[in-house]
Amino acid sequence: MRVFISYTHDGKKYAEKVEKDLKDQNIGIWIDKKCIEPGQIGLREIDDALYHVDYVLGVITKHYLTSIGGDEAYAKISEGLQKKDIRFIPLFFMPRKEVESVIIPAIQGFSYSEDYEKGLHDLIKFLKQEEKEDAKELLTKIESSESPNPFRRVRAEFFHDDYKLLALAFAEPEKEKYDMIREAKPILVFGGRGSGKTMILKSLIPEVVISRLNVNTFQDARTRGINFFGIYFRLKKGSLLIYDYHPIVEMGFSKTGLEKNYELYKSLMDKLKNNQLDSEPVLTAGINAAWAISLNETNLKILKTTIQNLKKLQDEHIINIDRRIEEEITKQIIEKLDPPTVDNIRNFADLIDFTDKELKKIERYLQNLAIPYATPEPNWCQTGTDFLDEIYEVLTNRIGDLENIHIYLLFDEFENLRPFQQTIINEWIKTARSFTVKVASKFEGMHTNMTQQGQPLQDGQDYFTWTLDYNLFNPQGKKQYQNLLLEICNKLLNIANYKEKDIRKILDEPKESELPQEVIDEEIKNIRESAGLEFLPEKLTEYRNKLELATIFRLLRKREKVEGRKSRKKIYAGFETYTYLSSGIVRIFLNLAGMAFYKAEDESINVKIGEKIPIEHQTWSAYVVSKAWLEKIPMNLEEYGEMMYQFIVDLGDIFRERLLYHPTEPETLTIRLTDPYNLKTNSLLSHILSYSIRESILCERKETSSMMPKQSTRPKTKEYVLNRIYSPILEISYRPRWPRSSEFTTSELISLLNPDTRDKTKRKLQQKQYSKEEREKGKTLSLFEYTGEANEDNT
Amino acid sequence: MKTIPEPTKLEKIETIKRGAPDDVFICCGSPEERCKGTIRKRSPNYEANTVFLLRYTNHESQKREQNVKEMKERLEKVGKIIEIVVDEEKPIPIINDIIQKIEKYATEPRKPRITIDISTSIKWHLLILLKALDLKNICEKIRFLYTEPEDYETDLFQPLSFGISKIFPIPTYSGNYDFSKDSLLVLLLGYEGDRALALLEEMDPTDCLLLIAKPAYHKEWEGRTEKMNTGIINVVGKSKIKYVDSRNPVIISQQLHRILSNQKYSKYNHIISPLGTKPQILGLYLYLSTNPSNTVLIYGAPLRHNEPFYSRGIGDSWILPFNKKSVVSENEI
């Protein structure tokens, strides 16, 4: 929902409060306001400004009516409003009977003059009732575990422990990458939510391997060339004992003997949170102690999981381990653990019990540390960084089915570990001999590349990196991604018994452009000539390449009748378009396809027997999924969600300004930060960008030669590409024609994030999107005319 | 047949022992009106040797300051007030300090007379406090009071909070996790559907149970939780809804025990997140005191509360039953 608040100078504080309160209630995807003064409003400006608005809220104060020119002017405005299907809602900040108008008091509105909260309550109730559809709720319907939608399975977890089904649904990514992960070398797989990291790791576990090969035992799989055995660990929050910083600080105090007080405690906790460990011996001592505990805990849990997995496979006759071997293995492992007493630990079940007891000791120790009523005693078996090497050596030597097999430890959600915990796994990446580590993480999830020995891991030497989000700027990347999508969709449609399994044949492609070519070409000509640029018919192809999509957007928005225009909404349909909108993230594509399926079947189109999904349903789907993904930002993103949401909406407005008014290079999805070195001094912006990358809201473009400054003295820039899934709802181009960027400084972005400077900064940045010539002509923003105070910015 | 203890409706608060003041009365200042509920219901004779007035100061709130002012005026007649400022994100040392103070002010260490009003406590703080009290063997000697709001502003169906500040394992309730098992997310639902969805998104469980309070505090409140959680119910499915009591911790603990000890859930780690009522927190703790295996508590702290449309007024007040020995399975009743 888009809401526009109009007010006069005597209603400014009310407008600001209404805007804030509506935003605080998360009402409306876009809310903005304008101060109107006598003589400044024209119908054309209103039409342009209100094109994409659902409601106009008028802050009715003494001067409001005078400013809009009285009842007669209002009648003209309202006629224009009605044609756009926009509603005008007066908010009475003065008693209705005192409003000097015949028309305004008669319009249904809301009274704020006596009771502001009641007025707000009634307005919110009204707006919520008017909301046509809740996009997030629709998305939850198609993702529902009870939904028959073939694309409901958008996560690995949806397969539960049905490994056969997971194996059926798994589509191998491109060969050279997948071969890399199957080799015995450490790999770090980075990807956003829904990029398929978990599926890739799980494809390496024996149950899935034998399902995919359609064999019965691991030995059978070995005869088919399998030489690895994967053990999967999901490093969820809460899966390890230490996550909170409290035990670290407590152990630090204990080790250093420093006197505790609450203020010092809080300060140390904050320093830990911000990773400011320098010259804090309490924290250094605490972290060292925490590391030792985490190492022991991790060793024991990995041991336990390994033995449990082996036992399960043994019980299912997938792996052959006879009783005698089991007992010998148990004995050798106990020797390595070297407990003070060895009571009847004979087999795998006993070993599992034993590790459970040891883990309980660690748990009790930490509990006593948090709530100090007993002196905590570290009384569990101590293990070192080589412990697992020794264990896996025993297993691969003693179990026939595992002879000469590479053991892979598959760590998922690596980003949930604290830095000191990550050094444990980093150490294994670098030094492990009898097993290989494979890690999956969100972007920016590697909080440290150091090992416990203080050595940095080297990418390309100690490990290899695989980035799962496909770069659609790159033709090869796009092709690989599309191949993967086709295969995944094929499998999912096969599982659901759909007649047609090629998604390209189900998503009906637009047969023609949404506007007649001659109309587009004429407008391109107008754009160039208006900008004082020549128009050469022989260069039409070149002009179309740069301007056609932007021209379509402009023609769709035009107030006047446009020949051949059937709708004001941009069409989004076809496999190619959905590919781009999904931005290289499989889950988003499955959401788009799933929503299109949902709509089609709701309209009685039998997709299952092969009917195509019409373009209008795909377009509807694109807008709904786009809105849902945007609205999920404030919901899901820890700490910065609301700020990020506003930031993206503002960027959308800025990019749209360029799309609608730049005469030569209108399309952009990219922020180019011209002074990234200044990020170090601004932790808020740095965190926002980092979180956005982690959650795939933005994608950082790797430096290419085209980004290197021509002059060596110019500093390097950084580029961040907005996830294309937001482009329908933000009404900007999704097409990566080439990576044209909008330039920003860190200072500009920081001002945009600051609620106090946001409005002014945004207007300035919108103005920057015009070409130099347009700015020189004194082109003002169509959406927001400056009031007297803001005019200073134009000079 | 064992009788299940019931919450006792409170018209007036009297001292635990007739004729003797309580050792300690603990309450918490909040923007919600009901933080004054039990204090307004105190009998003229009610006294405590010491009053701990907890204040969270991470977010500015005029309403909270007004409420605290009134609380102080009323509590001056109860006993000596010790105001304790708590950093919402770093409560453990304060909780330990509270325990030490309780020990200091208890006139009879084996039979302390402690009353705690949990109406507006932060849920995860309450869980840590319960554990700390339990380790001192005084948990079951506490009289827990709870005041409901008169109503919530749910005709708008706006959530009670927005955004997620962070999702974290509750300290001292994490680590009991088996990597060989998948996870079952157990959500005790409240009126914050987006928060529940965010937890589901973050924890990505293999399976999920949605526990809805039933009966609601009032008949006319029935169905609100379902309405406020449409999103997560859509994703997880109506078949995953189970009902637990809203007000009686003993019944809640028994129900949790019955639901979660079902054989089909034994193959999972249980990740429990309490978004429901405060009595459910007590019930959850009682359930956890049976030491279920592979159970972790996760919390999603909201970014901000929806103060204009949060709870309204002061409703009924109750003394909540809290007895670990009462945590029996239904078969044993």
mmCIF file of N, CA and C in Angstrom, chain B residues 53-114:
data_model
loop_
_atom_site.group_PDB
_atom_site.id
_atom_site.type_symbol
_atom_site.label_atom_id
_atom_site.label_comp_id
_atom_site.label_asym_id
_atom_site.label_seq_id
_atom_site.Cartn_x
_atom_site.Cartn_y
_atom_site.Cartn_z
ATOM 1 N N LEU B 53 12.381 -3.305 43.162
ATOM 2 C CA LEU B 53 11.648 -2.767 42.006
ATOM 3 C C LEU B 53 12.611 -2.796 40.815
ATOM 4 N N LEU B 54 12.314 -3.681 39.874
ATOM 5 C CA LEU B 54 13.192 -3.835 38.710
ATOM 6 C C LEU B 54 12.758 -2.880 37.605
ATOM 7 N N ARG B 55 13.746 -2.287 36.964
ATOM 8 C CA ARG B 55 13.459 -1.398 35.843
ATOM 9 C C ARG B 55 14.378 -1.736 34.681
ATOM 10 N N TYR B 56 13.771 -1.892 33.538
ATOM 11 C CA TYR B 56 14.563 -2.065 32.323
ATOM 12 C C TYR B 56 14.667 -0.705 31.652
ATOM 13 N N THR B 57 15.857 -0.332 31.281
ATOM 14 C CA THR B 57 15.996 1.033 30.776
ATOM 15 C C THR B 57 16.557 1.097 29.352
ATOM 16 N N ASN B 58 16.533 -0.020 28.655
ATOM 17 C CA ASN B 58 17.128 -0.010 27.314
ATOM 18 C C ASN B 58 16.342 0.856 26.332
ATOM 19 N N HIS B 59 15.003 0.937 26.543
ATOM 20 C CA HIS B 59 14.197 1.782 25.659
ATOM 21 C C HIS B 59 13.513 2.854 26.485
ATOM 22 N N GLU B 60 13.504 4.047 25.966
ATOM 23 C CA GLU B 60 12.819 5.130 26.685
ATOM 24 C C GLU B 60 11.322 4.913 26.591
ATOM 25 N N SER B 61 10.665 5.186 27.715
ATOM 26 C CA SER B 61 9.210 5.054 27.699
ATOM 27 C C SER B 61 8.621 5.940 28.773
ATOM 28 N N GLN B 62 7.814 6.881 28.314
ATOM 29 C CA GLN B 62 7.174 7.788 29.265
ATOM 30 C C GLN B 62 6.182 7.017 30.124
ATOM 31 N N LYS B 63 5.469 6.121 29.491
ATOM 32 C CA LYS B 63 4.457 5.333 30.215
ATOM 33 C C LYS B 63 5.121 4.545 31.330
ATOM 34 N N ARG B 64 6.281 3.967 31.033
ATOM 35 C CA ARG B 64 6.955 3.177 32.061
ATOM 36 C C ARG B 64 7.343 4.066 33.234
ATOM 37 N N GLU B 65 7.873 5.221 32.929
ATOM 38 C CA GLU B 65 8.311 6.123 34.014
ATOM 39 C C GLU B 65 7.126 6.565 34.854
ATOM 40 N N GLN B 66 6.004 6.781 34.212
ATOM 41 C CA GLN B 66 4.798 7.166 34.974
ATOM 42 C C GLN B 66 4.365 6.014 35.875
ATOM 43 N N ASN B 67 4.402 4.828 35.311
ATOM 44 C CA ASN B 67 3.994 3.658 36.100
ATOM 45 C C ASN B 67 4.942 3.431 37.270
ATOM 46 N N VAL B 68 6.218 3.569 37.016
ATOM 47 C CA VAL B 68 7.208 3.357 38.081
ATOM 48 C C VAL B 68 7.003 4.379 39.191
ATOM 49 N N LYS B 69 6.677 5.571 38.788
ATOM 50 C CA LYS B 69 6.437 6.638 39.793
ATOM 51 C C LYS B 69 5.283 6.234 40.704
ATOM 52 N N GLU B 70 4.202 5.783 40.097
ATOM 53 C CA GLU B 70 3.047 5.367 40.908
ATOM 54 C C GLU B 70 3.409 4.158 41.769
ATOM 55 N N MET B 71 4.144 3.233 41.190
ATOM 56 C CA MET B 71 4.538 2.039 41.940
ATOM 57 C C MET B 71 5.336 2.430 43.179
ATOM 58 N N LYS B 72 6.251 3.342 42.989
ATOM 59 C CA LYS B 72 7.093 3.746 44.134
ATOM 60 C C LYS B 72 6.238 4.362 45.226
ATOM 61 N N GLU B 73 5.295 5.198 44.813
ATOM 62 C CA GLU B 73 4.439 5.859 45.818
ATOM 63 C C GLU B 73 3.677 4.818 46.623
ATOM 64 N N ARG B 74 3.187 3.816 45.946
ATOM 65 C CA ARG B 74 2.417 2.777 46.653
ATOM 66 C C ARG B 74 3.326 1.859 47.453
ATOM 67 N N LEU B 75 4.485 1.567 46.889
ATOM 68 C CA LEU B 75 5.369 0.594 47.539
ATOM 69 C C LEU B 75 6.060 1.173 48.763
ATOM 70 N N GLU B 76 6.075 2.487 48.851
ATOM 71 C CA GLU B 76 6.675 3.109 50.046
ATOM 72 C C GLU B 76 5.952 2.644 51.296
ATOM 73 N N LYS B 77 4.675 2.338 51.124
ATOM 74 C CA LYS B 77 3.895 1.869 52.282
ATOM 75 C C LYS B 77 4.107 0.383 52.544
ATOM 76 N N VAL B 78 4.788 -0.276 51.630
ATOM 77 C CA VAL B 78 4.989 -1.719 51.778
ATOM 78 C C VAL B 78 6.280 -2.003 52.524
ATOM 79 N N GLY B 79 7.342 -1.361 52.087
ATOM 80 C CA GLY B 79 8.626 -1.622 52.732
ATOM 81 C C GLY B 79 9.730 -0.822 52.074
ATOM 82 N N LYS B 80 10.938 -1.117 52.498
ATOM 83 C CA LYS B 80 12.105 -0.407 51.969
ATOM 84 C C LYS B 80 12.291 -0.802 50.498
ATOM 85 N N ILE B 81 12.397 0.201 49.652
ATOM 86 C CA ILE B 81 12.478 -0.079 48.211
ATOM 87 C C ILE B 81 13.938 -0.067 47.765
ATOM 88 N N ILE B 82 14.299 -1.104 47.048
ATOM 89 C CA ILE B 82 15.606 -1.110 46.386
ATOM 90 C C ILE B 82 15.316 -1.153 44.887
ATOM 91 N N GLU B 83 15.728 -0.075 44.234
ATOM 92 C CA GLU B 83 15.475 -0.016 42.793
ATOM 93 C C GLU B 83 16.653 -0.687 42.081
ATOM 94 N N ILE B 84 16.327 -1.615 41.216
ATOM 95 C CA ILE B 84 17.387 -2.357 40.526
ATOM 96 C C ILE B 84 17.248 -2.110 39.031
ATOM 97 N N VAL B 85 18.272 -1.498 38.466
ATOM 98 C CA VAL B 85 18.248 -1.200 37.032
ATOM 99 C C VAL B 85 18.878 -2.363 36.274
ATOM 100 N N VAL B 86 18.160 -2.874 35.322
ATOM 101 C CA VAL B 86 18.613 -4.064 34.591
ATOM 102 C C VAL B 86 18.828 -3.714 33.127
ATOM 103 N N ASP B 87 19.980 -4.084 32.633
ATOM 104 C CA ASP B 87 20.218 -3.991 31.187
ATOM 105 C C ASP B 87 19.564 -5.223 30.557
ATOM 106 N N GLU B 88 18.611 -4.963 29.697
ATOM 107 C CA GLU B 88 17.835 -6.062 29.103
ATOM 108 C C GLU B 88 18.691 -7.150 28.496
ATOM 109 N N GLU B 89 19.819 -6.727 27.905
ATOM 110 C CA GLU B 89 20.637 -7.699 27.177
ATOM 111 C C GLU B 89 21.639 -8.405 28.085
ATOM 112 N N LYS B 90 21.850 -7.892 29.290
ATOM 113 C CA LYS B 90 22.910 -8.451 30.153
ATOM 114 C C LYS B 90 22.375 -8.623 31.585
ATOM 115 N N PRO B 91 21.432 -9.521 31.768
ATOM 116 C CA PRO B 91 20.768 -9.574 33.072
ATOM 117 C C PRO B 91 21.427 -10.481 34.114
ATOM 118 N N ILE B 92 22.325 -11.377 33.689
ATOM 119 C CA ILE B 92 22.731 -12.457 34.599
ATOM 120 C C ILE B 92 23.350 -11.962 35.907
ATOM 121 N N PRO B 93 24.273 -11.027 35.871
ATOM 122 C CA PRO B 93 24.831 -10.584 37.156
ATOM 123 C C PRO B 93 23.758 -9.991 38.084
ATOM 124 N N ILE B 94 22.796 -9.314 37.509
ATOM 125 C CA ILE B 94 21.717 -8.735 38.322
ATOM 126 C C ILE B 94 20.879 -9.847 38.941
ATOM 127 N N ILE B 95 20.613 -10.877 38.136
ATOM 128 C CA ILE B 95 19.830 -11.998 38.663
ATOM 129 C C ILE B 95 20.586 -12.653 39.816
ATOM 130 N N ASN B 96 21.882 -12.846 39.630
ATOM 131 C CA ASN B 96 22.684 -13.407 40.724
ATOM 132 C C ASN B 96 22.660 -12.502 41.944
ATOM 133 N N ASP B 97 22.692 -11.223 41.699
ATOM 134 C CA ASP B 97 22.650 -10.243 42.785
ATOM 135 C C ASP B 97 21.317 -10.319 43.528
ATOM 136 N N ILE B 98 20.236 -10.502 42.760
ATOM 137 C CA ILE B 98 18.900 -10.628 43.372
ATOM 138 C C ILE B 98 18.878 -11.842 44.286
ATOM 139 N N ILE B 99 19.442 -12.940 43.811
ATOM 140 C CA ILE B 99 19.453 -14.167 44.624
ATOM 141 C C ILE B 99 20.222 -13.924 45.921
ATOM 142 N N GLN B 100 21.349 -13.261 45.814
ATOM 143 C CA GLN B 100 22.146 -12.995 47.018
ATOM 144 C C GLN B 100 21.387 -12.100 47.983
ATOM 145 N N LYS B 101 20.687 -11.136 47.420
ATOM 146 C CA LYS B 101 19.894 -10.231 48.274
ATOM 147 C C LYS B 101 18.750 -10.998 48.940
ATOM 148 N N ILE B 102 18.124 -11.890 48.188
ATOM 149 C CA ILE B 102 17.035 -12.689 48.773
ATOM 150 C C ILE B 102 17.572 -13.456 49.969
ATOM 151 N N GLU B 103 18.730 -14.063 49.796
ATOM 152 C CA GLU B 103 19.331 -14.821 50.898
ATOM 153 C C GLU B 103 19.632 -13.907 52.082
ATOM 154 N N LYS B 104 20.069 -12.729 51.767
ATOM 155 C CA LYS B 104 20.440 -11.781 52.835
ATOM 156 C C LYS B 104 19.215 -11.353 53.624
ATOM 157 N N TYR B 105 18.096 -11.115 52.936
ATOM 158 C CA TYR B 105 16.921 -10.550 53.605
ATOM 159 C C TYR B 105 15.948 -11.601 54.118
ATOM 160 N N ALA B 106 16.223 -12.856 53.826
ATOM 161 C CA ALA B 106 15.310 -13.899 54.326
ATOM 162 C C ALA B 106 15.506 -14.068 55.830
ATOM 163 N N THR B 107 14.413 -13.937 56.579
ATOM 164 C CA THR B 107 14.539 -14.038 58.041
ATOM 165 C C THR B 107 14.707 -15.496 58.455
ATOM 166 N N GLU B 108 14.024 -16.370 57.757
ATOM 167 C CA GLU B 108 14.204 -17.803 58.023
ATOM 168 C C GLU B 108 14.723 -18.443 56.746
ATOM 169 N N PRO B 109 16.025 -18.698 56.655
ATOM 170 C CA PRO B 109 16.606 -19.161 55.389
ATOM 171 C C PRO B 109 15.925 -20.407 54.809
ATOM 172 N N ARG B 110 15.424 -21.288 55.669
ATOM 173 C CA ARG B 110 14.799 -22.498 55.131
ATOM 174 C C ARG B 110 13.368 -22.256 54.690
ATOM 175 N N LYS B 111 12.809 -21.189 55.188
ATOM 176 C CA LYS B 111 11.420 -20.880 54.801
ATOM 177 C C LYS B 111 11.303 -19.396 54.454
ATOM 178 N N PRO B 112 11.963 -19.018 53.397
ATOM 179 C CA PRO B 112 11.891 -17.593 53.041
ATOM 180 C C PRO B 112 10.481 -17.255 52.576
ATOM 181 N N ARG B 113 10.090 -16.028 52.793
ATOM 182 C CA ARG B 113 8.760 -15.586 52.366
ATOM 183 C C ARG B 113 8.958 -14.559 51.248
ATOM 184 N N ILE B 114 8.946 -15.092 50.036
ATOM 185 C CA ILE B 114 9.259 -14.280 48.866
ATOM 186 C C ILE B 114 8.054 -14.253 47.941
#
